[in-house]
XYZ file of C-alpha atoms in Angstrom:
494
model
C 32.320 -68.127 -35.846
C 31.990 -68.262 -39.513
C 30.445 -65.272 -41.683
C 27.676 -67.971 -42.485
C 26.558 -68.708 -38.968
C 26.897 -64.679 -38.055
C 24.345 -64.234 -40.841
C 22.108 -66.341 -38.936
C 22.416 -64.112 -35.875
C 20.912 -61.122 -36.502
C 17.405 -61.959 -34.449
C 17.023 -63.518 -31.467
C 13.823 -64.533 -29.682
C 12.510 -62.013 -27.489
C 11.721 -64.517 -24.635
C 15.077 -66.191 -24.691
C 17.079 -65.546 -21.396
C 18.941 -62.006 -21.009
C 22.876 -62.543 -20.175
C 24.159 -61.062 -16.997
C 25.528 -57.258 -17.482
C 28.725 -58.263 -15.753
C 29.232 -60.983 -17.214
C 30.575 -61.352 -21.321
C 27.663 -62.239 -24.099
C 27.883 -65.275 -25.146
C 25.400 -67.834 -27.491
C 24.768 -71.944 -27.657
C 25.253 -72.767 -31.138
C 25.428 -76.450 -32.498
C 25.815 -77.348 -28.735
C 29.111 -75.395 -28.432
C 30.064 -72.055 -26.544
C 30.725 -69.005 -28.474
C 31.940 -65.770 -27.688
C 29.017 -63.283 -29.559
C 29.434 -61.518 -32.609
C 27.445 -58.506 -34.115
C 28.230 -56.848 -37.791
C 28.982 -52.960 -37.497
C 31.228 -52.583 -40.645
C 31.967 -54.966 -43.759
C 33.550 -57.487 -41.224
C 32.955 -59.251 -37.955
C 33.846 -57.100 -34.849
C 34.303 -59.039 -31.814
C 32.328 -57.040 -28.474
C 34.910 -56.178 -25.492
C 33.679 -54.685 -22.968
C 35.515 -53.065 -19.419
C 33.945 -54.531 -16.292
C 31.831 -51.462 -14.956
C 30.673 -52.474 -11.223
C 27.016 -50.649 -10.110
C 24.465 -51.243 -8.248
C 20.491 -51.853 -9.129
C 19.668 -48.695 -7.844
C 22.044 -46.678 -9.437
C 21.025 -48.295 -12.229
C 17.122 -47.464 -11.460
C 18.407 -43.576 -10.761
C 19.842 -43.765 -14.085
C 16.934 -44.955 -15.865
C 14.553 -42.137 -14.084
C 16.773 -39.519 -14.799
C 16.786 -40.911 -18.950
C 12.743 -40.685 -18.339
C 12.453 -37.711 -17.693
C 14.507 -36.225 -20.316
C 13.540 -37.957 -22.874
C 9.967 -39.621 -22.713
C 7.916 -36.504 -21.330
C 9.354 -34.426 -25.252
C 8.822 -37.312 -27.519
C 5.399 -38.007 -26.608
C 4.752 -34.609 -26.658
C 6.058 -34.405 -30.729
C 3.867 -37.338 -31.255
C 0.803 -36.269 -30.061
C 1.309 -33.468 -32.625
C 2.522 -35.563 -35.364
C -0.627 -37.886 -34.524
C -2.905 -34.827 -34.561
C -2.061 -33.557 -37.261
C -2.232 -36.756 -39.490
C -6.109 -37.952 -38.132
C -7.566 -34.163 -37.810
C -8.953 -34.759 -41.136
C -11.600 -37.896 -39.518
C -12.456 -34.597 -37.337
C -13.606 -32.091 -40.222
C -14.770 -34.823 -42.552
C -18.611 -33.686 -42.843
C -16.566 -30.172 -43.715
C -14.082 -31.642 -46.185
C -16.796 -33.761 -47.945
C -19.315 -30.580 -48.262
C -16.706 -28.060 -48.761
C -14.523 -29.520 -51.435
C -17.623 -31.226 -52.939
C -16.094 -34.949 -52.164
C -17.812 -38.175 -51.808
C -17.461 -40.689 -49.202
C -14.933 -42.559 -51.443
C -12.820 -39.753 -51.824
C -12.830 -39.166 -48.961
C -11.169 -42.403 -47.569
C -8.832 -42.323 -50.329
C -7.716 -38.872 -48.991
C -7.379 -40.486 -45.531
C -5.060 -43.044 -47.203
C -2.870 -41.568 -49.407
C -0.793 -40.242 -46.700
C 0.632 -43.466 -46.392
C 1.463 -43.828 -49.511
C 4.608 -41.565 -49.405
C 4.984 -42.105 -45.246
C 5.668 -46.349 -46.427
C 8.345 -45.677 -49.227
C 10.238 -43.484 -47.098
C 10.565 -44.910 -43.669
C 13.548 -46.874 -44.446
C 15.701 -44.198 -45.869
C 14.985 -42.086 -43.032
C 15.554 -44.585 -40.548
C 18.962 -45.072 -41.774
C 19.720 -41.641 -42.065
C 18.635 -41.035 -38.558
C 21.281 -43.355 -37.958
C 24.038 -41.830 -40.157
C 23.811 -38.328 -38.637
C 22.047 -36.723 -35.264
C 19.114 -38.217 -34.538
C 18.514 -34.489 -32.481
C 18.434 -32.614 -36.440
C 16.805 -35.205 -38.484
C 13.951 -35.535 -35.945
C 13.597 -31.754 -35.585
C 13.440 -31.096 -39.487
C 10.854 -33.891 -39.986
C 8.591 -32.557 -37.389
C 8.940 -29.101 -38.716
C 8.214 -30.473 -41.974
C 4.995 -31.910 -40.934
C 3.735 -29.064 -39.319
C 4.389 -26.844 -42.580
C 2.206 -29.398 -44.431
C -0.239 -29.498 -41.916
C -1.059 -25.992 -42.326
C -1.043 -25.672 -45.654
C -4.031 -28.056 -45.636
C -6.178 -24.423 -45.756
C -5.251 -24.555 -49.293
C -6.950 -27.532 -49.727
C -9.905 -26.098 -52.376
C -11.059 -30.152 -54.305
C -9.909 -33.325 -54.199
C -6.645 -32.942 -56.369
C -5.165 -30.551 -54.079
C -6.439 -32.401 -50.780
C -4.459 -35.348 -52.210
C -1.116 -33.540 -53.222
C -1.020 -32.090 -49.661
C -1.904 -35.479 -47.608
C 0.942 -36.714 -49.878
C 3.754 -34.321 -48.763
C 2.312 -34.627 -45.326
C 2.785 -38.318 -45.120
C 6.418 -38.213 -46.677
C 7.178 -35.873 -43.966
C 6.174 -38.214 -41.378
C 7.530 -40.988 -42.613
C 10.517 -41.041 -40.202
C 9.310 -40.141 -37.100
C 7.567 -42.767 -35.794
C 9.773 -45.770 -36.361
C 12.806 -43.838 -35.965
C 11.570 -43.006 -32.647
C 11.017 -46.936 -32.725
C 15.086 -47.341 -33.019
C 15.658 -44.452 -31.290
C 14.920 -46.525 -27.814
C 16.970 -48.452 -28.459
C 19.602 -46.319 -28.227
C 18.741 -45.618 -24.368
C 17.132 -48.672 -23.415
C 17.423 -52.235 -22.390
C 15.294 -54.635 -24.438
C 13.334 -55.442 -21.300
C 13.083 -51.750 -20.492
C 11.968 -50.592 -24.271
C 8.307 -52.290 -24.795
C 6.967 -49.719 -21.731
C 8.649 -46.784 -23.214
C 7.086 -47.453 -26.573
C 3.893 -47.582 -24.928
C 4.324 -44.480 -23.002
C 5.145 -42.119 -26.132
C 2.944 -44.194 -28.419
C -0.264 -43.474 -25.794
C 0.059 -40.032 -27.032
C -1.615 -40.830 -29.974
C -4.318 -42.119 -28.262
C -4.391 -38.881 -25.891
C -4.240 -36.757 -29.279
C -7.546 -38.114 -30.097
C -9.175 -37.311 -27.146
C -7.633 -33.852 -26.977
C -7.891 -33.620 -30.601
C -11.813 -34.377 -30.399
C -12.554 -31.903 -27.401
C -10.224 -28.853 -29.588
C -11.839 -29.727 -32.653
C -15.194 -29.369 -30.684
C -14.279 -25.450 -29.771
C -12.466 -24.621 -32.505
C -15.003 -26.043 -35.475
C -17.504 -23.549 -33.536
C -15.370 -20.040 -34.451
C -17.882 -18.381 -36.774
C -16.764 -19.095 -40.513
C -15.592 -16.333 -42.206
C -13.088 -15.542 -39.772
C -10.564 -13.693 -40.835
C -11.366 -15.176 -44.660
C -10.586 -18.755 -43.330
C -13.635 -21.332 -42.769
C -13.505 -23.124 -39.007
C -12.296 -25.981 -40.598
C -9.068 -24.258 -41.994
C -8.839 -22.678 -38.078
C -8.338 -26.143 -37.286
C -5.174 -27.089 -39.498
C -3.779 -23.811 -38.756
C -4.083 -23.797 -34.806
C -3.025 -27.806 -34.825
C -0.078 -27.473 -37.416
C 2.261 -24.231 -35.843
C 3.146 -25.780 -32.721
C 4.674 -28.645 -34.550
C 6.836 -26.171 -36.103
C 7.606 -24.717 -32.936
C 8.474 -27.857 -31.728
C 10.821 -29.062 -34.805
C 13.346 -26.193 -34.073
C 12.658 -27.085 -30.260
C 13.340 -30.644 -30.973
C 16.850 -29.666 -32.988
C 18.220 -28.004 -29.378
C 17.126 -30.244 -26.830
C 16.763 -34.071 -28.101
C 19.718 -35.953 -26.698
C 21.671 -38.043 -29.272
C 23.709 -40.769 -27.758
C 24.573 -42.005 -23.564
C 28.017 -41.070 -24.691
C 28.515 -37.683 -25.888
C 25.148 -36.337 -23.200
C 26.092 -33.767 -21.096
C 23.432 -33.738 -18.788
C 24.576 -36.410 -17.581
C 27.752 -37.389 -15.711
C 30.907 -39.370 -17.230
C 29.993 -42.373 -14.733
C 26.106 -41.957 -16.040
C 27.752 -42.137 -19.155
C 29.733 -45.016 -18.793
C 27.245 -47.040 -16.828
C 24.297 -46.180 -19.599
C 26.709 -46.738 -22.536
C 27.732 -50.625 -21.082
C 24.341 -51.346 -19.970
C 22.822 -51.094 -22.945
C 25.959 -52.657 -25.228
C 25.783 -55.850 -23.152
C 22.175 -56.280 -23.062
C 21.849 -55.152 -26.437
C 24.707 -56.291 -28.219
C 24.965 -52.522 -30.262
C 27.661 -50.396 -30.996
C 26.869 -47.001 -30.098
C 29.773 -45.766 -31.819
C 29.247 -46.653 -35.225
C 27.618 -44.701 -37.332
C 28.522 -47.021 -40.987
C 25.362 -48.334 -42.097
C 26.585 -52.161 -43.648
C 24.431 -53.351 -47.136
C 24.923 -56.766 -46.926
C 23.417 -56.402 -43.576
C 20.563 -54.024 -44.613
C 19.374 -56.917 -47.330
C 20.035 -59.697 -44.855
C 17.074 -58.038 -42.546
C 15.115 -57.117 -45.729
C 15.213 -60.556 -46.943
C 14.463 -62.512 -43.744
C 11.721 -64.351 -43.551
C 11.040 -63.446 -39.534
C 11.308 -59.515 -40.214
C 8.478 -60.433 -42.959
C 6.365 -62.402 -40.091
C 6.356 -59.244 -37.823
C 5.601 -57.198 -40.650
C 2.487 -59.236 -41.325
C 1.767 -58.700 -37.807
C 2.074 -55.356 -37.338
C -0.371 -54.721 -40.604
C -2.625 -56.673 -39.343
C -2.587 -54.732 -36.001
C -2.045 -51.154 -37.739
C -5.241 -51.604 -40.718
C -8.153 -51.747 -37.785
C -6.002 -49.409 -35.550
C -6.257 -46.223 -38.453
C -9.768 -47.392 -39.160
C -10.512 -46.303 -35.426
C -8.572 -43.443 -35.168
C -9.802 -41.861 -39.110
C -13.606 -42.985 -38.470
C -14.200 -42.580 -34.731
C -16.384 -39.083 -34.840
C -18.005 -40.897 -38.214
C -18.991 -44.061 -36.277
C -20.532 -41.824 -33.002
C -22.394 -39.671 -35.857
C -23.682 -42.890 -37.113
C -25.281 -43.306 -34.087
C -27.234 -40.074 -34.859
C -24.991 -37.096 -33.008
C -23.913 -33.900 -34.621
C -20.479 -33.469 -36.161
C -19.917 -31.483 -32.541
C -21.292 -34.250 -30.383
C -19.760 -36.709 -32.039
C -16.275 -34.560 -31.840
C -16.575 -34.661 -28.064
C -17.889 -38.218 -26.975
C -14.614 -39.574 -28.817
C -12.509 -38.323 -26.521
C -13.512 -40.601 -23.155
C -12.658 -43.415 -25.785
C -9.147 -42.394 -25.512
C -8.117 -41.655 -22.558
C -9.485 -45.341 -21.523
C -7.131 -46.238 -24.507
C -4.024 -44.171 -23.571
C -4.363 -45.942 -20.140
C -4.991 -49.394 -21.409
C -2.002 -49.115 -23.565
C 0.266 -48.422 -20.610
C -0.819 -51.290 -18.073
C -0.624 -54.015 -20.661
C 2.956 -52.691 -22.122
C 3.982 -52.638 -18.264
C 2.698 -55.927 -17.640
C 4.454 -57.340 -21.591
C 7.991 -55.932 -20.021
C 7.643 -57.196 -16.590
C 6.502 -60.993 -17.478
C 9.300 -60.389 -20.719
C 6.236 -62.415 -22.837
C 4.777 -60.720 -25.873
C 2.982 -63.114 -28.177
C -0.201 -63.782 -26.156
C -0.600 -60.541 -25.098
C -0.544 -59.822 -28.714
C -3.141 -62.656 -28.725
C -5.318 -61.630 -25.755
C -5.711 -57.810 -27.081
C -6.314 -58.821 -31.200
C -9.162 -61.220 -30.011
C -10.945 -58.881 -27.296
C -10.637 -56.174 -29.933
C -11.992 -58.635 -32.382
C -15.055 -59.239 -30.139
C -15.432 -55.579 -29.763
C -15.576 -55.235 -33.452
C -18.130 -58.168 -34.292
C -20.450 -56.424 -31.557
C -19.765 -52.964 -33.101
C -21.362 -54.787 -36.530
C -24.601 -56.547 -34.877
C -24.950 -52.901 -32.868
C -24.866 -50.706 -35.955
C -27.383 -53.156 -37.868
C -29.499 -53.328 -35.262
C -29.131 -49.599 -34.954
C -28.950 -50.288 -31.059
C -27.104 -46.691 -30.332
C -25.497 -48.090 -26.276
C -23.832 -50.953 -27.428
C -22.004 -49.552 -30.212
C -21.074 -46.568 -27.843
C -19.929 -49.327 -25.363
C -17.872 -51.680 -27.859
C -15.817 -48.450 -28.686
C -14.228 -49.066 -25.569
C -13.262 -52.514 -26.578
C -11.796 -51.593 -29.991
C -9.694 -48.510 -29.681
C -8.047 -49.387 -26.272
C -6.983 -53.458 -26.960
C -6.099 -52.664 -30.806
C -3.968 -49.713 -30.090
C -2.346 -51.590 -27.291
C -1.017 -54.029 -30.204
C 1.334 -51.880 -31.159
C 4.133 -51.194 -28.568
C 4.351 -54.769 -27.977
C 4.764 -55.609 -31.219
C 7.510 -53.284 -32.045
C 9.387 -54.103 -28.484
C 9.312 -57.824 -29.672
C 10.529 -56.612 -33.186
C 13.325 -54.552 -31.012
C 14.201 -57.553 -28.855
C 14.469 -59.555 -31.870
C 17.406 -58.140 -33.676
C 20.747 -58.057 -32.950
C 22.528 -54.865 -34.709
C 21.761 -51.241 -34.818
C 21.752 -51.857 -38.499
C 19.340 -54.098 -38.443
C 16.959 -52.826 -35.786
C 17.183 -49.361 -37.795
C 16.312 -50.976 -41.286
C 13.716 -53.449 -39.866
C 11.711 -51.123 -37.844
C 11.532 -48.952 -40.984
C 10.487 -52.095 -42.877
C 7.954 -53.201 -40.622
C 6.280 -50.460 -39.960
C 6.368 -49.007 -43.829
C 4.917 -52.667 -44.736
C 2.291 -52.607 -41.605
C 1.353 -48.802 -42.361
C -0.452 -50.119 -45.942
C -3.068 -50.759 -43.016
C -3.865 -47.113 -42.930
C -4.320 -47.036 -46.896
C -6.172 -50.861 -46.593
C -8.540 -49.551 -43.478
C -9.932 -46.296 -44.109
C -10.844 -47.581 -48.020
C -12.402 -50.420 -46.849
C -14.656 -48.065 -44.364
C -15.430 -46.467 -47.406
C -16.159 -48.909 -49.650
C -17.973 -51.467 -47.124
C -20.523 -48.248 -46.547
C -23.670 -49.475 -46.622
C -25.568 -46.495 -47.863
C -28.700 -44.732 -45.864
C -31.841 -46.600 -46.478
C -35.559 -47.397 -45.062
C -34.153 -50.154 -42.841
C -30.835 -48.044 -41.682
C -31.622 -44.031 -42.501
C -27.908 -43.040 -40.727
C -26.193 -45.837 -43.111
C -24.067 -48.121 -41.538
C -20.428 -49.381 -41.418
C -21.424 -52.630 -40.031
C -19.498 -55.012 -43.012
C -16.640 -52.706 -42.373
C -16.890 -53.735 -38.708
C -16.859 -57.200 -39.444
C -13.740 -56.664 -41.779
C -11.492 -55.707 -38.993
C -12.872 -58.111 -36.638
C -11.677 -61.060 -39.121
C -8.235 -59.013 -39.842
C -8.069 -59.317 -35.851
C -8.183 -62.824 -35.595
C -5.448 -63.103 -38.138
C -2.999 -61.026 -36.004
C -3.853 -63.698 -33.174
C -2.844 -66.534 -35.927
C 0.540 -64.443 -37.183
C 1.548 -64.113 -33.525
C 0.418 -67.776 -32.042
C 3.036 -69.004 -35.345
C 5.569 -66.412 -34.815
C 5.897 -67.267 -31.018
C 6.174 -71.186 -32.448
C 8.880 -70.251 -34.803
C 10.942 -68.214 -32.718
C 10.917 -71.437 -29.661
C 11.780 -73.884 -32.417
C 14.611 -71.342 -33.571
C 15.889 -70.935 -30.104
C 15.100 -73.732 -27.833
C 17.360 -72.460 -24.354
């Protein structure tokens, strides 16, 4: 195969029929039979691989036994990473009286964290890939959980903004390194569930995170010197810390060189995954020309439309949820605690429909089916908080948060499936989730400035145009995936 046509073969459609693992990889191209080719240096390596005979449920064993070690730690680290990004949506009446902030500063605080967490996820992702994932994952979260903390400085808007800054560059690798991190350990089939089972966590750290900030925003102020507020950043930032120098000792790095488990777990986990996934596990060279090939391709682009479109009314939820219950004329505390039944329904929802995306190996219309009931959830969110009609807004909560979170795993397991190198998975998960994560500066601003200020007709205010924003963004993710699914048939017919 020519350099040319390898270029061409970095993605792959997602729905496109798996290969046998016993059997050797190999592509229709111009109606001719080719052995398969992936970049791992600056030239074409050809795959090899020894005939490893086991069964399915050795295989299954296998997989369980990878589960458990690895799934049950990461979600963990994410549910603190995801607390301690969104705890700010749970002091905001604090923030905004406290550091003498309006509601527009406010949302701009709320964004600027991904200002530094977009420019950096690419470097880190291929750094992550340079060196042990086990240290570079256990220095970002303790990182995080520094900057977390030292949001009790926080005394105006200037220094809110520095912090949220640092806070979001120290983020900026975890999540979509995690992202190519599964793929290190998983089948393409296998990685879309997994995804969803770590990513739920963020939905489970806003319910916990609204039922903690409940108790802890009631420990008298004055405390020790500290306001409750600053009890909160405190109490939610050290066990990320902890975790970091946790996550340095007991993160595995590689099937290969694992020592829990056996050399025949080893071998089996190491040729599963390099004939289903056509990776080199081995090589640790990052190539350029392949890092601009995935940065300039047009189909890494398309799924980074996507995921904005998926991630801009996702942070919107997740930054404004106690805001929008308050709207419906709770206290700060109230409003604190009635989040939280919101997501756990989410952190199951996200599960089920990431279980059902890997079992039917289909993506785009579940993408479809879960943008437009969210969009329906948010158009009755806006007639609700015009019509100041308290239930139904309470009730198309549980439409929003649970179908527009669920976007997300299935987008980034069809983004997974998609590529064809651990080059190029590494650089264009960093790409499309830095692109997609301008949602989280693009939401929470336009929640700001769509406020419709208190008045005779609405005397809580209202965020009903906002509403109506992200039910229209919605729709577009159903568009961007309906023409991606098109594009990647007409791409690869078979």
């Amino acid at each position: 195969m020519s350099n040319s046509n390898s270029n061409k073969r970095l993605f792959d459609n997602d729905e496109s029929q798996q290969p046998s693992k016993l059997t050797p990889l190999t592509s229709t191209h111009n109606n001719k039979r080719e052995e398969s080719l992936f970049y791992e240096s600056n030239e074409i390596t050809q795959i090899t691989k020894p005939i490893i005979e086991y069964s399915q449920q050795e295989e299954a064993t296998l997989i369980r036994k990878i589960d458990l070690r690895l799934v049950p730690w990461i979600s963990w680290v994410y549910l603190l990473s995801f607390l301690d990004r969104s705890n700010i949506g749970n002091v905001r009446a604090d923030l905004i009286e406290e550091l003498n902030l309006n509601e527009k500063q406010f949302g701009f605080a709320v964004g600027v964290f991904y200002f530094g967490y977009i420019l950096f996820e690419i470097p880190s992702n291929l750094i992550l890939k340079s060196i042990s994932p086990s240290l570079w994952i256990g220095l970002i979260v303790c990182a995080w959980g520094i900057c977390s903390t030292l949001m009790i400085f926080a005394h105006d808007f200037v220094s809110l903004i520095i912090i949220r800054v640092f806070l979001g560059i120290s983020e900026s690798g975890f999540f979509p390194g995690m992202v190519f991190y599964f793929t290190l350990w998983y089948k393409s089939n296998e990685q879309g569930y997994r995804i969803a089972l770590f990513f739920c966590s963020s939905a489970l750290a806003g319910a916990f995170g609204g039922v903690l900030a409940y108790y802890i925003l009631q420990i008298p102020d004055g405390s020790f010197a500290l306001q409750a507020w600053q009890w909160l950043f405190i109490i939610e930032g050290i066990p990320s810390i902890i975790s970091g120098f946790i996550t340095c000792c007991i993160l595995p790095n590689y099937p290969h060189n694992s020592n829990w488990l056996d050399e025949r777990e080893r071998s089996i986990a190491t040729h599963r995954l390099e004939s289903n996934n056509n990776l080199n596990l081995n090589e640790k060279k990052v190539d350029k020309k392949q890092i601009f090939s995935t940065m300039t391709s047009g189909l890494v682009w398309n799924f980074a439309i996507l995921y904005f479109c998926a991630v801009t009314p996702l942070y919107s939820i997740s930054f404004y949820t106690p805001a929008m219950i308050m709207e419906l004329g709770y206290s700060k505390l109230q409003a604190n605690l009635l989040s939280s039944p919101i997501f756990i329904v989410t952190a199951i929802v996200i599960v089920l429909l990431a279980k059902s995306s890997d079992k039917t190996k289909e993506r785009a219309i579940h993408i479809i089916i879960c943008s437009s009931t969210a969009a329906i959830g948010f158009a009755l969110l806006s007639w609700s908080a015009m019509q100041q009609f308290s239930t139904l807004s309470y009730a198309a909560m549980f439409l929003t948060a649970p179908f527009t979170n669920s976007l997300i795993p299935i987008i980034l397991a069809w983004l997974n499936n998609s590529m064809q190198s651990s080059t190029a998975n590494a650089t264009a998960a960093g790409l499309v989730v830095g692109f997609g994560n301008l949602g989280g500066i693009v939401g929470p601003n336009l929640y700001s400035l769509l406020y419709i200020e208190p008045s005779t007709e609405l005397p809580r205010g209202s965020f009903a145009l906002a509403h109506m924003a992200m039910a229209i963004i919605l729709i577009s993710c159903s568009i961007v995936a309906f023409f991606l699914r098109l594009k990647l048939k007409n791409q690869q017919p078979n």
